PDB file of C-alpha atoms and ligand atoms in Angstrom:
ATOM      1  CA  MET A1061     126.707 150.848  85.023  1.00 41.00           C
ATOM      2  CA  GLU A1062     124.542 152.404  82.280  1.00 44.00           C
ATOM      3  CA  SER A1063     125.182 155.826  80.852  1.00 54.00           C
ATOM      4  CA  ALA A1064     122.742 158.269  80.012  1.00 87.00           C
ATOM      5  CA  LEU A1065     124.384 158.959  76.920  1.00 96.00           C
ATOM      6  CA  ASN A1066     122.258 157.603  73.895  1.00 98.00           C
ATOM      7  CA  VAL A1067     125.450 155.833  72.197  1.00 98.00           C
ATOM      8  CA  ASP A1068     124.773 154.492  68.977  1.00 98.00           C
ATOM      9  CA  LEU A1069     128.103 152.332  67.822  1.00 99.00           C
ATOM     10  CA  HIS A1070     126.646 150.719  64.591  1.00 99.00           C
ATOM     11  CA  CYS A1071     125.232 151.976  61.136  1.00 99.00           C
ATOM     12  CA  HIS A1072     125.599 152.317  57.198  1.00 98.00           C
ATOM     13  CA  SER A1073     126.175 155.123  55.128  1.00 98.00           C
ATOM     14  CA  GLN A1074     126.269 155.197  50.878  1.00 98.00           C
ATOM     15  CA  VAL A1075     130.193 154.249  51.284  1.00 98.00           C
ATOM     16  CA  SER A1076     128.924 150.836  51.825  1.00 98.00           C
ATOM     17  CA  ASP A1077     125.013 149.695  51.619  1.00 98.00           C
ATOM     18  CA  GLY A1078     123.519 152.468  53.894  1.00 98.00           C
ATOM     19  CA  MET A1079     121.023 154.666  52.133  1.00 98.00           C
ATOM     20  CA  LEU A1080     122.473 158.209  53.275  1.00 98.00           C
ATOM     21  CA  PRO A1081     125.705 159.926  52.785  1.00 98.00           C
ATOM     22  CA  PRO A1082     127.768 159.990  56.157  1.00 98.00           C
ATOM     23  CA  ALA A1083     127.193 163.927  56.834  1.00 98.00           C
ATOM     24  CA  GLU A1084     123.271 163.207  56.369  1.00 98.00           C
ATOM     25  CA  LEU A1085     123.623 160.322  58.732  1.00 98.00           C
ATOM     26  CA  ALA A1086     125.504 162.388  61.379  1.00 99.00           C
ATOM     27  CA  ALA A1087     122.525 164.813  60.990  1.00 98.00           C
ATOM     28  CA  ARG A1088     119.877 162.254  61.089  1.00 99.00           C
ATOM     29  CA  ALA A1089     121.520 160.488  64.208  1.00 98.00           C
ATOM     30  CA  ARG A1090     121.692 164.165  66.095  1.00 98.00           C
ATOM     31  CA  ARG A1091     118.120 164.273  65.280  1.00 98.00           C
ATOM     32  CA  ASN A1092     117.229 161.773  66.999  1.00 98.00           C
ATOM     33  CA  GLY A1093     119.053 162.700  70.042  1.00 98.00           C
ATOM     34  CA  VAL A1094     122.296 161.027  69.854  1.00 98.00           C
ATOM     35  CA  ASP A1095     125.086 161.959  71.577  1.00 98.00           C
ATOM     36  CA  VAL A1096     128.300 159.207  70.439  1.00 98.00           C
ATOM     37  CA  LEU A1097     128.142 157.811  67.074  1.00 99.00           C
ATOM     38  CA  ALA A1098     130.256 155.855  65.175  1.00 99.00           C
ATOM     39  CA  LEU A1099     129.727 154.775  61.903  1.00 99.00           C
ATOM     40  CA  THR A1100     130.872 151.677  60.863  1.00 99.00           C
ATOM     41  CA  ASP A1101     130.404 151.154  56.545  1.00 99.00           C
ATOM     42  CA  HIS A1102     131.147 147.424  55.852  1.00 98.00           C
ATOM     43  CA  ASP A1103     134.881 147.096  54.799  1.00 98.00           C
ATOM     44  CA  GLU A1104     135.350 150.399  54.414  1.00 98.00           C
ATOM     45  CA  VAL A1105     136.673 153.512  56.187  1.00 98.00           C
ATOM     46  CA  GLY A1106     135.852 155.931  53.050  1.00 98.00           C
ATOM     47  CA  GLY A1107     133.284 157.665  55.201  1.00 98.00           C
ATOM     48  CA  LEU A1108     134.812 158.620  58.529  1.00 98.00           C
ATOM     49  CA  HIS A1109     136.396 161.518  57.603  1.00 98.00           C
ATOM     50  CA  GLU A1110     133.075 163.552  56.169  1.00 98.00           C
ATOM     51  CA  ALA A1111     130.726 161.890  59.147  1.00 99.00           C
ATOM     52  CA  ALA A1112     133.812 163.203  61.497  1.00 98.00           C
ATOM     53  CA  ALA A1113     133.739 166.475  60.537  1.00 98.00           C
ATOM     54  CA  ALA A1114     129.929 166.755  60.258  1.00 98.00           C
ATOM     55  CA  SER A1115     129.224 165.356  63.377  1.00 98.00           C
ATOM     56  CA  ARG A1116     131.850 168.053  65.044  1.00 98.00           C
ATOM     57  CA  GLU A1117     129.812 170.794  63.395  1.00 98.00           C
ATOM     58  CA  LEU A1118     126.923 168.812  65.269  1.00 98.00           C
ATOM     59  CA  GLY A1119     128.230 169.268  68.332  1.00 97.00           C
ATOM     60  CA  MET A1120     128.427 165.002  68.316  1.00 98.00           C
ATOM     61  CA  ARG A1121     131.096 162.901  69.623  1.00 98.00           C
ATOM     62  CA  PHE A1122     131.982 161.041  66.691  1.00 98.00           C
ATOM     63  CA  VAL A1123     133.811 157.220  66.945  1.00 99.00           C
ATOM     64  CA  PRO A1124     135.451 156.078  63.427  1.00 99.00           C
ATOM     65  CA  GLY A1125     134.443 152.491  62.963  1.00 99.00           C
ATOM     66  CA  VAL A1126     133.962 149.444  60.429  1.00 99.00           C
ATOM     67  CA  GLU A1127     132.716 146.287  60.203  1.00 99.00           C
ATOM     68  CA  ILE A1128     134.872 143.619  58.945  1.00 99.00           C
ATOM     69  CA  SER A1129     133.276 140.578  56.458  1.00 98.00           C
ATOM     70  CA  VAL A1130     135.176 137.751  58.469  1.00 98.00           C
ATOM     71  CA  THR A1131     134.815 134.000  57.367  1.00 98.00           C
ATOM     72  CA  TRP A1132     134.973 131.423  60.674  1.00 98.00           C
ATOM     73  CA  ALA A1133     133.969 127.993  60.451  1.00 98.00           C
ATOM     74  CA  GLY A1134     132.337 128.092  56.939  1.00 97.00           C
ATOM     75  CA  GLU A1135     129.963 130.754  57.782  1.00 98.00           C
ATOM     76  CA  THR A1136     130.283 134.600  57.681  1.00 98.00           C
ATOM     77  CA  VAL A1137     131.163 136.705  60.896  1.00 98.00           C
ATOM     78  CA  HIS A1138     130.727 140.681  60.926  1.00 99.00           C
ATOM     79  CA  ILE A1139     133.564 142.101  63.307  1.00 99.00           C
ATOM     80  CA  VAL A1140     133.015 145.817  64.011  1.00 99.00           C
ATOM     81  CA  GLY A1141     136.239 148.095  64.773  1.00 99.00           C
ATOM     82  CA  LEU A1142     135.915 151.289  67.198  1.00 99.00           C
ATOM     83  CA  ARG A1143     138.203 154.287  67.880  1.00 99.00           C
ATOM     84  CA  VAL A1144     140.288 152.867  64.548  1.00 99.00           C
ATOM     85  CA  ASP A1145     142.546 155.215  63.020  1.00 98.00           C
ATOM     86  CA  PRO A1146     141.170 155.974  59.567  1.00 98.00           C
ATOM     87  CA  ASP A1147     144.304 156.247  57.417  1.00 98.00           C
ATOM     88  CA  ASP A1148     146.557 153.410  59.144  1.00 98.00           C
ATOM     89  CA  ALA A1149     147.866 152.074  55.923  1.00 98.00           C
ATOM     90  CA  VAL A1150     147.724 148.339  57.148  1.00 98.00           C
ATOM     91  CA  LEU A1151     143.819 148.510  57.786  1.00 98.00           C
ATOM     92  CA  VAL A1152     142.999 150.167  54.604  1.00 98.00           C
ATOM     93  CA  GLU A1153     145.296 147.963  52.846  1.00 98.00           C
ATOM     94  CA  GLY A1154     143.368 145.118  54.567  1.00 98.00           C
ATOM     95  CA  LEU A1155     139.833 146.260  54.347  1.00 98.00           C
ATOM     96  CA  ARG A1156     141.312 146.771  49.955  1.00 98.00           C
ATOM     97  CA  ASP A1157     141.744 143.253  49.885  1.00 98.00           C
ATOM     98  CA  THR A1158     138.391 142.022  51.672  1.00 98.00           C
ATOM     99  CA  ARG A1159     136.413 144.029  49.362  1.00 98.00           C
ATOM    100  CA  SER A1160     137.973 143.093  45.904  1.00 97.00           C
ATOM    101  CA  GLY A1161     136.138 139.990  45.173  1.00 96.00           C
ATOM    102  CA  ARG A1162     133.028 141.848  45.399  1.00 98.00           C
ATOM    103  CA  GLU A1163     132.551 142.820  41.515  1.00 98.00           C
ATOM    104  CA  ARG A1164     132.426 138.697  40.586  1.00 98.00           C
ATOM    105  CA  ARG A1165     130.561 137.964  43.210  1.00 98.00           C
ATOM    106  CA  ALA A1166     128.082 140.191  41.531  1.00 98.00           C
ATOM    107  CA  ARG A1167     128.430 139.431  38.395  1.00 98.00           C
ATOM    108  CA  GLU A1168     128.117 135.371  39.255  1.00 98.00           C
ATOM    109  CA  MET A1169     125.109 136.232  41.533  1.00 98.00           C
ATOM    110  CA  ALA A1170     123.515 138.562  38.505  1.00 98.00           C
ATOM    111  CA  ALA A1171     124.356 135.697  36.263  1.00 98.00           C
ATOM    112  CA  GLN A1172     121.903 133.124  38.510  1.00 98.00           C
ATOM    113  CA  LEU A1173     119.312 135.817  38.849  1.00 98.00           C
ATOM    114  CA  ALA A1174     119.538 135.689  34.827  1.00 98.00           C
ATOM    115  CA  ALA A1175     118.768 131.963  34.840  1.00 98.00           C
ATOM    116  CA  VAL A1176     115.848 132.159  37.138  1.00 97.00           C
ATOM    117  CA  GLY A1177     114.607 134.429  35.123  1.00 97.00           C
ATOM    118  CA  ILE A1178     115.658 138.181  36.638  1.00 98.00           C
ATOM    119  CA  PRO A1179     117.790 139.746  33.631  1.00 98.00           C
ATOM    120  CA  ASP A1180     119.935 142.600  34.309  1.00 98.00           C
ATOM    121  CA  ALA A1181     120.478 142.451  37.999  1.00 98.00           C
ATOM    122  CA  PHE A1182     124.195 143.838  37.675  1.00 98.00           C
ATOM    123  CA  GLU A1183     123.141 146.837  36.084  1.00 98.00           C
ATOM    124  CA  GLY A1184     120.366 147.144  38.391  1.00 98.00           C
ATOM    125  CA  ALA A1185     121.983 146.843  41.853  1.00 98.00           C
ATOM    126  CA  LEU A1186     124.674 148.956  40.726  1.00 98.00           C
ATOM    127  CA  VAL A1187     122.125 151.880  39.739  1.00 98.00           C
ATOM    128  CA  HIS A1188     121.913 151.329  44.157  1.00 98.00           C
ATOM    129  CA  VAL A1189     125.401 151.804  44.879  1.00 98.00           C
ATOM    130  CA  GLY A1190     127.138 154.449  45.907  1.00 97.00           C
ATOM    131  CA  ASN A1191     130.535 152.940  46.109  1.00 98.00           C
ATOM    132  CA  PRO A1192     131.725 150.955  43.173  1.00 96.00           C
ATOM    133  CA  GLN A1193     133.904 149.094  45.457  1.00 97.00           C
ATOM    134  CA  LEU A1194     130.851 148.254  47.402  1.00 98.00           C
ATOM    135  CA  ILE A1195     128.784 146.470  45.573  1.00 98.00           C
ATOM    136  CA  SER A1196     126.851 144.154  48.322  1.00 98.00           C
ATOM    137  CA  ARG A1197     123.679 141.828  47.994  1.00 98.00           C
ATOM    138  CA  THR A1198     122.012 144.820  50.014  1.00 98.00           C
ATOM    139  CA  HIS A1199     121.775 146.885  46.734  1.00 98.00           C
ATOM    140  CA  PHE A1200     120.511 143.790  44.791  1.00 98.00           C
ATOM    141  CA  ALA A1201     117.925 143.071  47.505  1.00 98.00           C
ATOM    142  CA  ARG A1202     116.785 146.913  46.575  1.00 98.00           C
ATOM    143  CA  PHE A1203     116.931 146.175  42.907  1.00 98.00           C
ATOM    144  CA  LEU A1204     114.560 143.347  43.072  1.00 98.00           C
ATOM    145  CA  VAL A1205     111.896 145.164  45.317  1.00 98.00           C
ATOM    146  CA  GLU A1206     111.713 148.039  42.813  1.00 97.00           C
ATOM    147  CA  ARG A1207     111.554 145.013  39.960  1.00 97.00           C
ATOM    148  CA  GLY A1208     108.611 144.000  42.150  1.00 97.00           C
ATOM    149  CA  VAL A1209     109.916 140.770  42.662  1.00 97.00           C
ATOM    150  CA  CYS A1210     109.461 140.993  46.186  1.00 98.00           C
ATOM    151  CA  LYS A1211     107.786 143.245  48.681  1.00 97.00           C
ATOM    152  CA  ASP A1212     110.789 144.022  50.950  1.00 97.00           C
ATOM    153  CA  VAL A1213     114.468 143.528  51.273  1.00 97.00           C
ATOM    154  CA  GLY A1214     113.657 140.864  54.029  1.00 97.00           C
ATOM    155  CA  GLU A1215     111.759 138.621  51.133  1.00 98.00           C
ATOM    156  CA  VAL A1216     114.528 138.802  48.963  1.00 98.00           C
ATOM    157  CA  PHE A1217     117.060 137.215  51.846  1.00 98.00           C
ATOM    158  CA  GLN A1218     114.741 135.195  52.486  1.00 98.00           C
ATOM    159  CA  ASN A1219     113.849 133.885  48.653  1.00 98.00           C
ATOM    160  CA  TYR A1220     117.146 134.644  46.514  1.00 98.00           C
ATOM    161  CA  LEU A1221     120.268 135.428  48.563  1.00 98.00           C
ATOM    162  CA  VAL A1222     121.212 132.975  51.148  1.00 97.00           C
ATOM    163  CA  GLU A1223     122.632 129.707  50.925  1.00 95.00           C
ATOM    164  CA  GLY A1224     120.693 127.321  48.859  1.00 96.00           C
ATOM    165  CA  LYS A1225     118.807 129.657  46.926  1.00 97.00           C
ATOM    166  CA  PRO A1226     119.033 131.062  43.069  1.00 95.00           C
ATOM    167  CA  GLY A1227     121.321 134.426  43.762  1.00 97.00           C
ATOM    168  CA  TYR A1228     123.582 133.182  46.141  1.00 98.00           C
ATOM    169  CA  VAL A1229     127.361 132.807  45.885  1.00 98.00           C
ATOM    170  CA  PRO A1230     129.581 131.891  48.369  1.00 96.00           C
ATOM    171  CA  MET A1231     132.611 134.571  49.642  1.00 97.00           C
ATOM    172  CA  ARG A1232     135.750 133.991  51.256  1.00 97.00           C
ATOM    173  CA  TRP A1233     136.467 136.993  53.728  1.00 98.00           C
ATOM    174  CA  ALA A1234     139.018 137.986  56.041  1.00 98.00           C
ATOM    175  CA  THR A1235     140.188 135.416  58.517  1.00 98.00           C
ATOM    176  CA  LEU A1236     139.410 136.086  62.278  1.00 99.00           C
ATOM    177  CA  ALA A1237     143.100 136.858  63.003  1.00 99.00           C
ATOM    178  CA  ASP A1238     143.571 139.198  60.551  1.00 98.00           C
ATOM    179  CA  ALA A1239     140.519 141.448  61.174  1.00 99.00           C
ATOM    180  CA  VAL A1240     141.013 141.859  65.004  1.00 99.00           C
ATOM    181  CA  GLY A1241     144.913 142.338  64.069  1.00 99.00           C
ATOM    182  CA  TRP A1242     144.031 145.315  61.679  1.00 99.00           C
ATOM    183  CA  ILE A1243     141.730 146.769  63.947  1.00 99.00           C
ATOM    184  CA  ARG A1244     143.960 146.634  67.083  1.00 99.00           C
ATOM    185  CA  GLY A1245     146.957 147.756  64.774  1.00 99.00           C
ATOM    186  CA  ALA A1246     144.516 150.869  63.611  1.00 99.00           C
ATOM    187  CA  GLY A1247     144.774 151.496  67.930  1.00 98.00           C
ATOM    188  CA  GLY A1248     141.030 150.110  67.643  1.00 99.00           C
ATOM    189  CA  VAL A1249     138.807 147.714  69.932  1.00 99.00           C
ATOM    190  CA  ALA A1250     137.444 144.737  68.711  1.00 99.00           C
ATOM    191  CA  ALA A1251     133.967 143.446  68.873  1.00 99.00           C
ATOM    192  CA  ILE A1252     131.447 140.426  67.539  1.00 99.00           C
ATOM    193  CA  ALA A1253     128.819 142.314  65.681  1.00 99.00           C
ATOM    194  CA  HIS A1254     124.893 140.733  66.239  1.00 98.00           C
ATOM    195  CA  PRO A1255     126.080 137.214  67.691  1.00 99.00           C
ATOM    196  CA  GLY A1256     122.514 136.191  67.375  1.00 98.00           C
ATOM    197  CA  ARG A1257     122.416 136.020  63.891  1.00 98.00           C
ATOM    198  CA  TYR A1258     125.116 133.398  63.441  1.00 98.00           C
ATOM    199  CA  PRO A1259     123.816 129.579  62.671  1.00 98.00           C
ATOM    200  CA  TYR A1260     126.436 128.292  64.867  1.00 98.00           C
ATOM    201  CA  THR A1261     126.149 125.271  67.388  1.00 98.00           C
ATOM    202  CA  PRO A1262     126.710 125.950  71.422  1.00 98.00           C
ATOM    203  CA  LEU A1263     130.178 124.609  70.920  1.00 98.00           C
ATOM    204  CA  GLN A1264     131.241 126.505  67.930  1.00 98.00           C
ATOM    205  CA  PHE A1265     130.130 129.721  69.894  1.00 99.00           C
ATOM    206  CA  HIS A1266     132.266 128.820  72.825  1.00 98.00           C
ATOM    207  CA  ALA A1267     134.651 128.069  70.404  1.00 99.00           C
ATOM    208  CA  LEU A1268     134.673 131.303  68.329  1.00 99.00           C
ATOM    209  CA  TYR A1269     134.390 133.449  71.653  1.00 99.00           C
ATOM    210  CA  ASP A1270     137.400 131.524  73.046  1.00 98.00           C
ATOM    211  CA  GLU A1271     139.733 132.297  69.584  1.00 98.00           C
ATOM    212  CA  PHE A1272     138.428 135.999  69.631  1.00 99.00           C
ATOM    213  CA  LEU A1273     139.371 136.852  73.073  1.00 99.00           C
ATOM    214  CA  GLN A1274     142.796 135.384  72.781  1.00 98.00           C
ATOM    215  CA  LEU A1275     143.420 137.544  69.532  1.00 99.00           C
ATOM    216  CA  GLY A1276     142.744 140.121  71.659  1.00 99.00           C
ATOM    217  CA  GLY A1277     138.966 140.966  71.307  1.00 99.00           C
ATOM    218  CA  ARG A1278     137.306 142.435  73.712  1.00 98.00           C
ATOM    219  CA  GLY A1279     133.391 143.245  73.259  1.00 99.00           C
ATOM    220  CA  ILE A1280     130.530 141.760  71.949  1.00 99.00           C
ATOM    221  CA  GLU A1281     127.013 143.836  70.821  1.00 99.00           C
ATOM    222  CA  VAL A1282     124.263 142.894  73.249  1.00 99.00           C
ATOM    223  CA  VAL A1283     121.837 145.536  72.251  1.00 98.00           C
ATOM    224  CA  THR A1284     121.834 145.678  68.605  1.00 98.00           C
ATOM    225  CA  GLY A1285     118.906 146.385  65.541  1.00 98.00           C
ATOM    226  CA  SER A1286     119.581 142.349  64.909  1.00 96.00           C
ATOM    227  CA  HIS A1287     118.528 141.164  68.082  1.00 98.00           C
ATOM    228  CA  THR A1288     114.853 140.814  70.086  1.00 98.00           C
ATOM    229  CA  PRO A1289     114.865 141.554  73.736  1.00 98.00           C
ATOM    230  CA  ASP A1290     115.422 138.177  74.797  1.00 98.00           C
ATOM    231  CA  GLN A1291     118.678 137.629  72.493  1.00 98.00           C
ATOM    232  CA  TYR A1292     119.165 141.292  74.653  1.00 98.00           C
ATOM    233  CA  ARG A1293     119.334 138.655  77.429  1.00 98.00           C
ATOM    234  CA  GLU A1294     121.067 136.118  76.585  1.00 98.00           C
ATOM    235  CA  TYR A1295     124.276 137.875  74.851  1.00 98.00           C
ATOM    236  CA  ALA A1296     124.262 140.163  78.226  1.00 98.00           C
ATOM    237  CA  GLU A1297     124.953 136.789  79.859  1.00 98.00           C
ATOM    238  CA  VAL A1298     127.043 135.551  77.218  1.00 98.00           C
ATOM    239  CA  ALA A1299     129.091 139.443  77.830  1.00 98.00           C
ATOM    240  CA  THR A1300     128.903 138.470  81.944  1.00 98.00           C
ATOM    241  CA  ARG A1301     130.441 134.974  81.273  1.00 98.00           C
ATOM    242  CA  TYR A1302     133.244 135.406  78.725  1.00 98.00           C
ATOM    243  CA  GLY A1303     133.871 138.813  80.044  1.00 98.00           C
ATOM    244  CA  PHE A1304     133.430 140.871  77.245  1.00 98.00           C
ATOM    245  CA  LEU A1305     132.671 144.951  76.890  1.00 99.00           C
ATOM    246  CA  ALA A1306     129.415 145.316  75.799  1.00 98.00           C
ATOM    247  CA  SER A1307     128.432 147.533  72.758  1.00 99.00           C
ATOM    248  CA  ARG A1308     124.799 148.894  71.416  1.00 98.00           C
ATOM    249  CA  GLY A1309     124.149 149.975  67.571  1.00 98.00           C
ATOM    250  CA  SER A1310     121.164 150.390  65.421  1.00 98.00           C
ATOM    251  CA  ASP A1311     122.888 148.548  62.507  1.00 98.00           C
ATOM    252  CA  PHE A1312     120.896 151.245  60.854  1.00 98.00           C
ATOM    253  CA  HIS A1313     121.054 151.560  56.869  1.00 98.00           C
ATOM    254  CA  GLY A1314     117.948 153.762  55.395  1.00 98.00           C
ATOM    255  CA  PRO A1315     114.937 155.439  56.574  1.00 97.00           C
ATOM    256  CA  GLU A1316     112.457 153.299  54.934  1.00 90.00           C
ATOM    257  CA  GLU A1317     114.314 149.851  55.495  1.00 95.00           C
ATOM    258  CA  SER A1318     115.348 149.927  58.915  1.00 96.00           C
ATOM    259  CA  ARG A1319     113.325 148.633  61.613  1.00 96.00           C
ATOM    260  CA  VAL A1320     115.259 150.236  63.784  1.00 98.00           C
ATOM    261  CA  ASP A1321     116.372 153.925  63.937  1.00 98.00           C
ATOM    262  CA  LEU A1322     119.630 155.767  64.681  1.00 98.00           C
ATOM    263  CA  GLY A1323     119.487 156.012  68.315  1.00 98.00           C
ATOM    264  CA  GLY A1324     116.277 154.126  68.786  1.00 98.00           C
ATOM    265  CA  LEU A1325     117.489 151.603  70.710  1.00 98.00           C
ATOM    266  CA  PRO A1326     117.039 150.536  74.207  1.00 98.00           C
ATOM    267  CA  PRO A1327     119.700 151.240  76.775  1.00 97.00           C
ATOM    268  CA  LEU A1328     121.863 147.979  77.539  1.00 98.00           C
ATOM    269  CA  PRO A1329     121.315 145.826  80.300  1.00 97.00           C
ATOM    270  CA  ALA A1330     122.486 147.681  83.988  1.00 96.00           C
ATOM    271  CA  GLN A1331     125.197 145.209  85.108  1.00 96.00           C
ATOM    272  CA  LEU A1332     127.373 144.984  81.488  1.00 98.00           C
ATOM    273  CA  THR A1333     130.622 147.373  81.092  1.00 98.00           C
ATOM    274  CA  PRO A1334     130.085 149.744  78.130  1.00 98.00           C
ATOM    275  CA  ILE A1335     132.384 149.376  75.408  1.00 98.00           C
ATOM    276  CA  TRP A1336     133.166 153.047  75.914  1.00 98.00           C
ATOM    277  CA  HIS A1337     133.218 152.855  79.917  1.00 98.00           C
ATOM    278  CA  ASP A1338     136.429 154.415  79.542  1.00 97.00           C
ATOM    279  CA  TRP A1339     136.679 156.772  76.236  1.00 98.00           C
ATOM    280  CA  PHE A1340     135.376 159.875  77.847  1.00 93.00           C
TER     281      PHE A1340
HETATM  282  P1  AMP B 307     127.333 141.094  51.898  1.00 61.64           P
HETATM  283  O1  AMP B 307     128.242 141.991  52.888  1.00 61.64           O
HETATM  284  O2  AMP B 307     127.303 141.358  50.332  1.00 61.64           O
HETATM  285  O3  AMP B 307     127.074 139.882  51.881  1.00 61.64           O
HETATM  286  O4  AMP B 307     125.716 141.802  52.564  1.00 61.64           O
HETATM  287  C1  AMP B 307     125.623 141.407  53.757  1.00 61.64           C
HETATM  288  C2  AMP B 307     124.469 142.670  53.929  1.00 61.64           C
HETATM  289  O5  AMP B 307     123.135 142.327  53.989  1.00 61.64           O
HETATM  290  C3  AMP B 307     124.142 142.945  55.447  1.00 61.64           C
HETATM  291  O6  AMP B 307     125.160 143.877  56.066  1.00 61.64           O
HETATM  292  C4  AMP B 307     122.799 143.567  55.792  1.00 61.64           C
HETATM  293  O7  AMP B 307     122.850 144.593  55.478  1.00 61.64           O
HETATM  294  C5  AMP B 307     121.802 142.806  54.455  1.00 61.64           C
HETATM  295  N1  AMP B 307     121.684 141.281  55.036  1.00 61.64           N
HETATM  296  C6  AMP B 307     121.900 140.002  55.161  1.00 61.64           C
HETATM  297  N2  AMP B 307     120.873 139.385  55.577  1.00 61.64           N
HETATM  298  C7  AMP B 307     119.710 140.215  55.783  1.00 61.64           C
HETATM  299  C8  AMP B 307     118.499 139.415  55.852  1.00 61.64           C
HETATM  300  N3  AMP B 307     118.051 138.723  55.846  1.00 61.64           N
HETATM  301  N4  AMP B 307     117.494 140.761  55.672  1.00 61.64           N
HETATM  302  C9  AMP B 307     118.057 141.863  55.195  1.00 61.64           C
HETATM  303  N5  AMP B 307     119.233 142.609  54.778  1.00 61.64           N
HETATM  304  C10 AMP B 307     120.062 141.339  54.935  1.00 61.64           C
HETATM  305 MN1   MN B 308     124.864 145.937  55.817  1.00 61.64          MN
HETATM  306 MN1   MN B 309     126.472 143.001  60.233  1.00 61.64          MN
HETATM  307 MN1   MN B 310     126.354 146.351  60.183  1.00 61.64          MN
END
């Protein structure tokens, strides 16, 4: 049963690769009619206290979250943790480790871009970074748009920042077991983010879902800014087949950049159990 609440359980602030400070993000969500907001910065919980305080003042329910970068079968998977304790020592330490290779990777990305005639990308990306521990591909994408190399960040990713292109540097992120373990240890519930984005075969998807459930993962994003309406249906079926709780989140990063604004998605398909079914 779908609730009448506008629930948005996935978005980013300047503490990772979003464009707004946590308090402004909360204010925008409220203006857009969001009733329940989770901030899920990449590999960071540093914005949660600010977002929680702002949400409280706005009379909006707030859910502390995180989006953890994982390497599984050689590809990157994102695992969202919801209702985590932002001060849990093991989670905080695990996230610090997960972030730690980002600066070295960014310097290698810049070196590769310099080799194809785009100099000073490290410094250029850094201008867009809100948190020096979290320099991401998104910040490079914004720099390349600003430089006029590409017309938007989507075009940058297509031509520069993905496997096989100059500017792509592979990373070894957290394991699935670590990510789910940190989230559960911090009192949270884990969900597979935007499954429609992963390049796995059907057999690999099955193995991923199976392992995730074995580890105590419970949820999957069905309605997300990263899915097409066809994918809402596809992953609604997956949720039903595997017994996942269903999540909904815009994956909002910034006003001009993101296709879907905070709270701007359709509701979950009615037959699913929302991940928030027993929260309130
Ligand atoms: P990183 O964690 O540094 O590898 O950066 C991953 C981030 O890049 C994602 O969270 C998205 O915000 C962004 N991203 C990845 N692929 C694309 C794409 N095709 N178009 C736009 N943004 C993307
Ligand atoms: Mn991002
Ligand atoms: Mn993601
Ligand atoms: Mn995200």
